[in-house]
Short mmCIF file of C-alpha atoms and ligand atoms in Angstrom, two decimals:
data_model
loop_
_atom_site.label_atom_id
_atom_site.label_comp_id
_atom_site.label_asym_id
_atom_site.label_seq_id
_atom_site.Cartn_x
_atom_site.Cartn_y
_atom_site.Cartn_z
CA MET K 311 19.38 -7.58 -17.70
CA SER K 312 17.47 -9.95 -15.59
CA GLU K 313 18.85 -13.67 -15.58
CA ARG K 314 16.40 -16.59 -16.19
CA VAL K 315 16.08 -19.12 -13.49
CA ARG K 316 14.56 -22.54 -14.14
CA ILE K 317 11.89 -23.73 -12.14
CA PHE K 318 12.01 -27.58 -11.19
CA ASP K 319 8.56 -28.50 -9.81
CA THR K 320 8.75 -31.50 -7.52
CA THR K 321 5.19 -31.40 -6.21
CA LEU K 322 4.55 -35.00 -7.90
CA ARG K 323 7.63 -36.39 -6.37
CA ASP K 324 8.90 -34.67 -3.06
CA GLY K 325 5.44 -33.24 -2.28
CA GLU K 326 3.59 -36.34 -3.13
CA GLN K 327 5.56 -38.48 -0.96
CA ALA K 328 4.71 -36.49 2.23
CA PRO K 329 2.28 -38.26 4.50
CA GLY K 330 -1.42 -37.62 3.43
CA PHE K 331 -0.51 -36.33 -0.06
CA SER K 332 -0.56 -39.40 -2.26
CA LEU K 333 -2.22 -39.17 -5.57
CA LYS K 334 -3.53 -41.58 -7.94
CA VAL K 335 -2.10 -41.78 -11.72
CA GLU K 336 -4.99 -39.76 -13.12
CA GLU K 337 -4.68 -37.16 -10.51
CA LYS K 338 -0.95 -36.94 -11.17
CA LEU K 339 -1.67 -36.37 -14.73
CA GLN K 340 -4.30 -33.82 -14.15
CA LEU K 341 -1.90 -31.84 -11.99
CA ALA K 342 0.89 -32.34 -14.67
CA HIS K 343 -1.08 -30.57 -17.24
CA THR K 344 -1.74 -27.81 -14.78
CA LEU K 345 1.80 -27.43 -14.06
CA ASP K 346 2.40 -27.44 -17.61
CA GLU K 347 0.06 -24.59 -18.16
CA LEU K 348 1.88 -22.85 -15.31
CA GLY K 349 5.12 -22.90 -17.28
CA VAL K 350 7.38 -24.96 -15.05
CA ASP K 351 10.59 -25.86 -16.86
CA ILE K 352 11.03 -29.38 -15.29
CA LEU K 353 8.33 -31.46 -13.93
CA GLU K 354 9.57 -34.29 -11.61
CA ALA K 355 6.64 -36.74 -11.99
CA GLY K 356 7.77 -39.47 -9.66
CA PHE K 357 10.15 -42.03 -8.08
CA PRO K 358 9.59 -44.79 -10.45
CA ILE K 359 11.36 -47.58 -8.36
CA ALA K 360 9.13 -46.61 -5.25
CA SER K 361 5.95 -48.55 -6.61
CA PRO K 362 4.53 -49.83 -9.97
CA ALA K 363 2.03 -46.95 -9.69
CA ASP K 364 4.56 -44.24 -9.32
CA ALA K 365 6.53 -45.92 -12.52
CA GLU K 366 3.20 -45.64 -14.36
CA ALA K 367 2.32 -42.18 -13.35
CA VAL K 368 5.87 -40.92 -14.52
CA ARG K 369 5.36 -42.72 -17.86
CA ARG K 370 1.90 -41.24 -18.54
CA VAL K 371 3.00 -37.75 -17.57
CA ALA K 372 6.21 -38.30 -19.98
CA SER K 373 3.66 -39.44 -22.84
CA ASP K 374 1.08 -36.72 -22.24
CA VAL K 375 2.85 -33.62 -21.33
CA ARG K 376 5.23 -32.42 -24.04
CA ARG K 377 6.54 -29.12 -23.20
CA PRO K 378 8.58 -29.31 -20.14
CA VAL K 379 11.36 -31.66 -19.29
CA VAL K 380 10.01 -34.52 -17.55
CA ALA K 381 12.16 -36.16 -14.82
CA GLY K 382 12.06 -39.41 -12.99
CA LEU K 383 13.94 -39.76 -9.49
CA ALA K 384 16.44 -42.73 -9.03
CA ARG K 385 18.82 -43.69 -6.35
CA CYS K 386 22.52 -44.26 -7.47
CA ARG K 387 21.45 -47.64 -8.18
CA LYS K 388 21.17 -49.75 -11.40
CA GLY K 389 17.77 -51.19 -10.74
CA ASP K 390 16.48 -47.48 -9.83
CA ILE K 391 18.10 -46.06 -13.06
CA GLU K 392 16.67 -48.69 -15.29
CA ARG K 393 13.30 -48.24 -13.95
CA ALA K 394 13.56 -44.50 -14.25
CA ALA K 395 14.80 -44.64 -17.81
CA TRP K 396 11.81 -46.74 -18.71
CA ALA K 397 9.43 -44.39 -17.04
CA ILE K 398 10.63 -41.26 -18.92
CA GLU K 399 11.38 -43.11 -22.14
CA PRO K 400 8.25 -41.47 -24.06
CA ALA K 401 9.12 -38.04 -22.94
CA ALA K 402 9.77 -35.27 -25.44
CA HIS K 403 12.55 -33.95 -23.04
CA PRO K 404 13.34 -36.93 -20.72
CA ARG K 405 15.75 -36.48 -17.77
CA ILE K 406 17.04 -39.05 -15.01
CA HIS K 407 17.45 -37.44 -11.71
CA THR K 408 20.04 -39.56 -9.58
CA PHE K 409 21.12 -38.89 -6.19
CA ILE K 410 23.15 -40.17 -3.38
CA ALA K 411 23.94 -39.01 0.22
CA THR K 412 27.24 -37.32 0.64
CA SER K 413 27.23 -36.20 4.51
CA ASP K 414 29.51 -38.47 6.63
CA LEU K 415 26.22 -38.86 8.87
CA HIS K 416 24.35 -40.57 6.09
CA LEU K 417 27.14 -42.25 4.49
CA GLU K 418 28.11 -43.85 7.93
CA LYS K 419 24.78 -44.37 9.60
CA LYS K 420 22.26 -44.77 6.70
CA LEU K 421 24.08 -46.05 3.61
CA GLN K 422 27.02 -47.64 5.62
CA ILE K 423 29.37 -47.05 2.88
CA SER K 424 32.69 -45.18 2.68
CA ARG K 425 33.40 -41.80 0.95
CA GLN K 426 35.32 -43.91 -1.67
CA GLN K 427 32.20 -46.02 -2.19
CA CYS K 428 30.12 -42.90 -2.69
CA LEU K 429 32.39 -41.48 -5.23
CA ASP K 430 32.39 -44.89 -7.06
CA ALA K 431 28.51 -45.08 -7.16
CA THR K 432 28.30 -41.56 -8.25
CA GLY K 433 30.66 -42.13 -11.32
CA GLU K 434 29.14 -45.70 -12.15
CA ASN K 435 25.42 -44.46 -12.06
CA VAL K 436 25.68 -41.11 -13.51
CA THR K 437 27.42 -42.81 -16.63
CA LEU K 438 24.66 -45.54 -16.76
CA ALA K 439 22.02 -42.85 -16.53
CA ARG K 440 23.85 -40.96 -19.49
CA GLN K 441 23.16 -44.33 -21.53
CA TYR K 442 19.38 -43.62 -21.34
CA ALA K 443 19.29 -39.78 -21.40
CA ASP K 444 21.28 -36.93 -22.45
CA ASP K 445 19.85 -34.86 -19.78
CA VAL K 446 21.16 -36.18 -16.43
CA GLU K 447 20.77 -34.32 -12.95
CA PHE K 448 22.90 -35.40 -9.94
CA SER K 449 21.73 -34.42 -6.41
CA ALA K 450 24.12 -34.91 -3.24
CA GLU K 451 21.68 -35.68 -0.61
CA ASP K 452 22.27 -33.58 2.57
CA ALA K 453 24.83 -31.48 0.77
CA LEU K 454 24.60 -28.78 3.35
CA ARG K 455 25.86 -30.98 6.19
CA SER K 456 28.47 -32.60 3.90
CA ASN K 457 32.40 -31.97 4.09
CA VAL K 458 32.83 -29.38 1.40
CA ASP K 459 36.18 -30.77 0.24
CA PHE K 460 34.61 -34.28 -0.11
CA LEU K 461 31.44 -32.72 -1.71
CA CYS K 462 33.48 -30.82 -4.52
CA GLN K 463 35.03 -34.22 -5.41
CA VAL K 464 31.84 -35.93 -5.65
CA ILE K 465 30.51 -33.02 -7.99
CA ASP K 466 33.50 -33.21 -10.01
CA VAL K 467 32.95 -36.91 -10.56
CA ALA K 468 29.38 -36.60 -11.48
CA ILE K 469 30.08 -33.93 -13.92
CA LYS K 470 32.99 -35.95 -15.62
CA ALA K 471 30.36 -38.70 -15.86
CA GLY K 472 27.82 -36.56 -17.64
CA ALA K 473 25.72 -34.83 -15.42
CA THR K 474 24.64 -31.17 -16.58
CA THR K 475 22.62 -30.26 -13.43
CA ILE K 476 24.11 -30.35 -10.12
CA ASN K 477 21.54 -30.15 -7.30
CA LEU K 478 22.70 -29.55 -3.70
CA PRO K 479 19.81 -30.14 -1.30
CA ASP K 480 19.49 -28.85 2.12
CA THR K 481 17.73 -32.13 2.79
CA VAL K 482 17.01 -31.50 6.44
CA GLY K 483 16.19 -27.52 6.16
CA TYR K 484 19.14 -26.82 8.29
CA SER K 485 20.91 -23.92 6.70
CA THR K 486 20.51 -20.36 7.23
CA PRO K 487 20.40 -17.92 4.27
CA ASP K 488 23.82 -16.35 4.68
CA GLU K 489 25.26 -19.83 5.15
CA ILE K 490 23.66 -21.39 2.11
CA GLY K 491 24.89 -18.07 0.07
CA GLU K 492 28.57 -18.85 1.23
CA PHE K 493 28.24 -22.43 0.52
CA PHE K 494 27.15 -22.08 -3.13
CA ARG K 495 29.66 -19.35 -3.85
CA ALA K 496 32.40 -21.59 -2.44
CA VAL K 497 31.29 -24.63 -4.31
CA ILE K 498 30.74 -22.92 -7.58
CA GLN K 499 34.21 -21.12 -7.36
CA ARG K 500 35.94 -24.42 -6.47
CA VAL K 501 34.63 -26.93 -8.82
CA ASN K 502 35.66 -26.29 -12.45
CA ALA K 503 32.42 -27.08 -14.13
CA PRO K 504 32.06 -26.45 -17.77
CA ALA K 505 29.62 -23.67 -18.76
CA ASN K 506 26.71 -25.98 -19.74
CA VAL K 507 26.57 -27.15 -15.97
CA ILE K 508 23.83 -25.57 -13.98
CA TYR K 509 23.62 -25.56 -10.15
CA SER K 510 20.28 -26.16 -8.42
CA ALA K 511 19.16 -25.62 -5.05
CA HIS K 512 16.39 -27.94 -3.16
CA CYS K 513 15.64 -26.38 0.29
CA HIS K 514 13.33 -27.80 2.72
CA ASP K 515 11.39 -25.90 5.36
CA ASP K 516 12.14 -27.40 8.76
CA LEU K 517 13.10 -24.07 10.15
CA GLY K 518 10.78 -22.01 7.90
CA LEU K 519 13.72 -20.73 5.71
CA ALA K 520 13.26 -22.61 2.50
CA VAL K 521 12.13 -19.74 0.37
CA ALA K 522 14.71 -17.32 1.93
CA ASN K 523 17.47 -19.96 1.46
CA THR K 524 16.33 -20.56 -2.00
CA LEU K 525 16.54 -16.93 -2.87
CA THR K 526 20.03 -16.35 -1.61
CA ALA K 527 21.20 -19.55 -3.45
CA VAL K 528 19.89 -17.75 -6.64
CA GLU K 529 21.90 -14.83 -5.77
CA ALA K 530 24.90 -17.03 -5.18
CA GLY K 531 24.79 -18.26 -8.72
CA VAL K 532 22.26 -21.19 -8.73
CA ARG K 533 20.06 -21.06 -12.08
CA GLN K 534 17.49 -23.89 -11.08
CA ILE K 535 15.27 -23.97 -8.01
CA GLU K 536 13.37 -27.01 -6.95
CA CYS K 537 10.27 -26.22 -5.30
CA THR K 538 6.38 -27.30 -4.93
CA ILE K 539 3.09 -25.81 -5.19
CA ASN K 540 1.83 -24.74 -1.56
CA GLY K 541 5.34 -25.53 -0.43
CA ILE K 542 4.23 -29.19 0.00
CA GLY K 543 6.84 -32.01 0.58
CA GLU K 544 8.73 -34.19 3.18
CA ARG K 545 8.05 -33.12 6.80
CA ALA K 546 7.76 -29.30 6.79
CA GLY K 547 7.69 -29.14 3.18
CA ASN K 548 9.79 -27.76 0.26
CA ALA K 549 10.28 -24.12 -0.75
CA ALA K 550 7.05 -22.91 -2.16
CA LEU K 551 7.01 -22.09 -5.86
CA GLU K 552 4.27 -19.37 -5.66
CA GLU K 553 6.44 -17.55 -2.79
CA ILE K 554 9.72 -17.59 -4.77
CA VAL K 555 8.06 -16.70 -8.12
CA MET K 556 6.17 -13.71 -6.61
CA ALA K 557 9.17 -12.63 -4.52
CA MET K 558 11.12 -12.14 -7.82
CA ARG K 559 8.09 -10.54 -9.72
CA VAL K 560 7.44 -8.15 -6.72
CA ARG K 561 10.99 -7.21 -5.88
CA PRO K 562 13.25 -7.24 -9.16
CA ASP K 563 15.03 -4.21 -7.77
CA ARG K 564 16.47 -6.71 -5.25
CA LEU K 565 16.05 -10.03 -7.11
CA PRO K 566 16.81 -9.47 -10.81
CA PHE K 567 15.75 -12.68 -12.02
CA THR K 568 12.92 -13.98 -14.27
CA THR K 569 11.17 -17.45 -14.56
CA GLY K 570 8.94 -18.77 -17.06
CA ILE K 571 5.86 -18.90 -14.82
CA ASP K 572 2.58 -17.57 -15.89
CA THR K 573 1.70 -16.22 -12.35
CA ARG K 574 -2.07 -16.11 -13.14
CA HIS K 575 -2.30 -19.86 -13.11
CA ILE K 576 -0.89 -20.13 -9.58
CA TYR K 577 -4.01 -20.13 -7.68
CA LYS K 578 -5.61 -22.66 -9.92
CA ALA K 579 -2.65 -25.14 -9.31
CA SER K 580 -2.99 -24.44 -5.58
CA GLN K 581 -6.60 -24.98 -5.49
CA MET K 582 -6.40 -27.99 -7.61
CA LEU K 583 -3.77 -29.69 -5.40
CA THR K 584 -5.74 -28.76 -2.13
CA ARG K 585 -8.79 -30.59 -3.84
CA LEU K 586 -6.98 -33.70 -5.11
CA THR K 587 -5.23 -34.30 -1.80
CA GLY K 588 -7.70 -33.04 0.50
CA GLN K 589 -4.97 -30.96 2.31
CA GLY K 590 -5.75 -27.26 2.60
CA VAL K 591 -3.31 -24.74 3.22
CA GLN K 592 -3.33 -22.52 6.44
CA VAL K 593 -5.48 -19.37 5.61
CA ASN K 594 -2.61 -16.88 6.16
CA LYS K 595 -0.54 -18.68 3.79
CA ALA K 596 1.37 -16.20 1.51
CA ILE K 597 0.03 -15.85 -2.16
CA VAL K 598 -2.58 -18.58 -2.02
CA GLY K 599 -4.03 -18.71 1.66
CA ARG K 600 -7.63 -17.38 2.17
CA ASN K 601 -6.69 -14.24 3.85
CA ALA K 602 -3.62 -13.30 1.60
CA PHE K 603 -5.57 -10.57 -0.03
CA ALA K 604 -8.56 -10.07 2.54
CA HIS K 605 -8.91 -7.17 4.93
CA GLU K 606 -11.06 -6.91 7.83
CA ALA K 607 -9.43 -3.99 9.83
CA GLY K 608 -11.32 -0.63 9.49
CA ILE K 609 -8.14 1.30 8.83
CA HIS K 610 -6.92 -1.10 6.11
CA GLN K 611 -10.34 -1.48 4.47
CA ASP K 612 -10.41 2.55 4.35
CA GLY K 613 -6.90 2.56 2.78
CA ILE K 614 -7.70 -0.27 0.27
CA LEU K 615 -10.78 1.52 -0.93
CA LYS K 616 -8.84 4.64 -1.62
CA ASP K 617 -5.75 3.05 -3.25
CA ARG K 618 -5.08 -0.83 -3.19
CA ARG K 619 -1.39 -0.14 -2.93
CA THR K 620 -1.62 1.09 0.62
CA TYR K 621 -2.05 -2.41 1.93
CA GLU K 622 -1.30 -4.84 -1.18
CA ILE K 623 1.96 -5.20 -2.65
CA MET K 624 0.84 -7.28 -5.40
CA LYS K 625 -2.60 -7.71 -7.14
CA ALA K 626 -4.70 -10.76 -6.37
CA GLU K 627 -5.49 -11.17 -10.11
CA ASP K 628 -1.84 -11.53 -11.10
CA VAL K 629 -1.84 -14.77 -9.29
CA GLY K 630 -5.40 -15.84 -10.37
CA VAL K 631 -7.14 -15.22 -7.12
CA PRO K 632 -10.56 -13.32 -7.70
CA TRP K 633 -10.34 -10.06 -5.78
CA ASP K 634 -12.95 -9.67 -3.12
CA PRO K 635 -10.96 -8.05 -0.31
CA LEU K 636 -13.42 -6.80 1.97
CA VAL K 637 -14.25 -9.04 4.93
CA LEU K 638 -16.63 -7.75 7.30
CA GLY K 639 -16.00 -8.29 10.99
CA LYS K 640 -15.68 -6.66 14.37
CA HIS K 641 -12.62 -4.78 13.20
CA SER K 642 -14.28 -3.27 10.10
CA GLY K 643 -15.15 0.49 9.60
CA ARG K 644 -17.92 2.08 7.92
CA ALA K 645 -16.23 2.55 4.72
CA ALA K 646 -16.42 -1.22 4.18
CA VAL K 647 -20.07 -1.67 5.16
CA GLN K 648 -20.85 1.23 2.76
CA GLN K 649 -18.87 -0.36 0.01
CA LYS K 650 -20.60 -3.78 0.71
CA CYS K 651 -24.16 -2.10 0.29
CA ARG K 652 -22.75 -0.78 -2.96
CA GLU K 653 -21.53 -4.17 -4.16
CA LEU K 654 -25.03 -5.68 -3.11
CA GLY K 655 -27.03 -3.01 -5.05
CA VAL K 656 -28.26 -1.25 -1.81
CA GLN K 657 -28.68 2.48 -1.61
CA LEU K 658 -28.65 3.61 1.97
CA ILE K 659 -30.31 6.81 3.08
CA GLY K 660 -29.99 9.07 5.91
CA ASP K 661 -28.87 7.56 9.08
CA GLU K 662 -29.08 4.01 7.51
CA LEU K 663 -25.21 3.77 7.53
CA VAL K 664 -24.82 4.52 11.15
CA GLU K 665 -27.78 2.07 12.15
CA LEU K 666 -26.54 -0.49 9.92
CA TYR K 667 -23.02 -0.23 11.20
CA ARG K 668 -24.18 -0.46 14.85
CA ALA K 669 -26.38 -3.62 13.96
CA LEU K 670 -23.63 -5.38 12.24
CA MET K 671 -21.04 -4.65 15.05
CA ALA K 672 -23.47 -6.19 17.33
CA ILE K 673 -23.81 -9.35 15.29
CA ALA K 674 -19.95 -9.29 14.83
CA ASP K 675 -19.38 -9.63 18.63
CA ASP K 676 -20.88 -13.23 18.64
CA ARG K 677 -19.39 -14.28 14.93
CA LYS K 678 -16.09 -14.48 13.19
CA VAL K 679 -17.42 -13.11 9.92
CA ILE K 680 -20.60 -11.24 8.72
CA THR K 681 -22.05 -12.58 5.49
CA ASP K 682 -23.95 -10.95 2.69
CA ALA K 683 -26.98 -12.44 4.27
CA ASP K 684 -26.26 -10.89 7.48
CA VAL K 685 -26.08 -7.34 5.89
CA ALA K 686 -29.48 -7.89 3.98
CA GLU K 687 -31.22 -9.10 7.04
CA ALA K 688 -29.89 -6.31 9.07
CA ILE K 689 -31.19 -3.71 6.47
CA ARG K 690 -34.46 -5.45 6.26
CA LEU K 691 -34.91 -5.04 9.95
CA ILE K 692 -33.86 -1.26 10.03
CA ARG K 693 -36.23 -0.68 7.17
CA GLY K 694 -39.02 -3.04 8.35
CA GLU K 695 -39.18 -4.49 4.79
CA SER K 696 -37.51 -6.96 2.55
CA VAL K 697 -34.41 -5.88 0.65
CA SER K 698 -33.29 -7.63 -2.44
CA VAL K 699 -29.58 -7.89 -3.01
CA ARG K 700 -27.77 -8.60 -6.08
CA ALA K 701 -26.25 -12.16 -6.15
O1 KIV C 1493 15.62 -33.48 0.02
C1 KIV C 1493 16.45 -34.25 -0.72
O2 KIV C 1493 17.67 -34.23 -0.53
C2 KIV C 1493 15.94 -34.70 -1.98
C3 KIV C 1493 16.71 -35.37 -3.04
C4 KIV C 1493 16.32 -36.82 -3.33
C5 KIV C 1493 16.90 -34.39 -4.13
O3 KIV C 1493 14.70 -34.82 -2.17
ZN1 ZN C 1494 13.55 -33.21 -0.93
#
């Protein structure tokens, strides 16, 4: 039996706080509805203390989006928690997500507090958060670079104070997959957590390992994963929701876990985020990049036309991408040119395919991609007539 993993989406918080990704209240609301449709379990709508607009956005999402848990972030500080409590108050399923750094580096240099002060702040603020919400998540910032004995003490305090989700972030994307796997196994084994406590992973992508680290954390016992659409987030970003979810879907033999995500809405969510932020994704980005389901090489096009499975491990339609796989360019073969003509409603006769192929390859030497208009024009020249193509 596959085990269910909860998807905690932080596109509107960790994602939105990255340079160039800020969103207005209405835009956050629009995205929140799309994330709801996508099926995320927990929607982190913002960091209410950060600005009045962020507090307002969290409150609007909490009022309007009723199915998922709506979370607001707060440092382990009274003012933060009270502001987050105000923002999530209208939610059908409210959560306060409170955090404090636990690595010695952060304690000494950033917060300038002792380990004991960190333990005290954790206990006091989780207790305070529980006065406003039954659902409290505690995060130990920079957990992966923290002393494990101390970290286990902090987790113990957070659980005793009432936290039911324990998130251990790889805040600076420093971990490797085997390390994070060992880390979660050790912590889960050492902390005597009651059965209602869920461990969560939150991995940053500074070394390009966020998705691999997240999946290894799940194998080690984590049952909530924090991720973002298109992998946006601080610096190199967070683990990409679409990559994690599709890895589980495509490889249930290796990753026997399910999520509540309706994958057919992935592309829509990705496109909406791109449009609202004005920040595109790289063309070769897994799952949602423009080339993720496109084929230009002749050998690949020939394979795809015979059986899609030759070069595709998942269907574009399953993530909501319209399937239009053949890109004509200088690496294309005749099979693709023939297919393109069929799609355009043009019947080639005699040597026309050979001539057309030659003509298109001559164009391709100068251009990156051959368009439908180029194909129509080439046929017209070959036939010495005008050719009508289907739109
Ligand atoms: O990366 C991080 O540590 C965070 C926490 C605030 C959860 O985003
Ligand atoms: Zn983060």
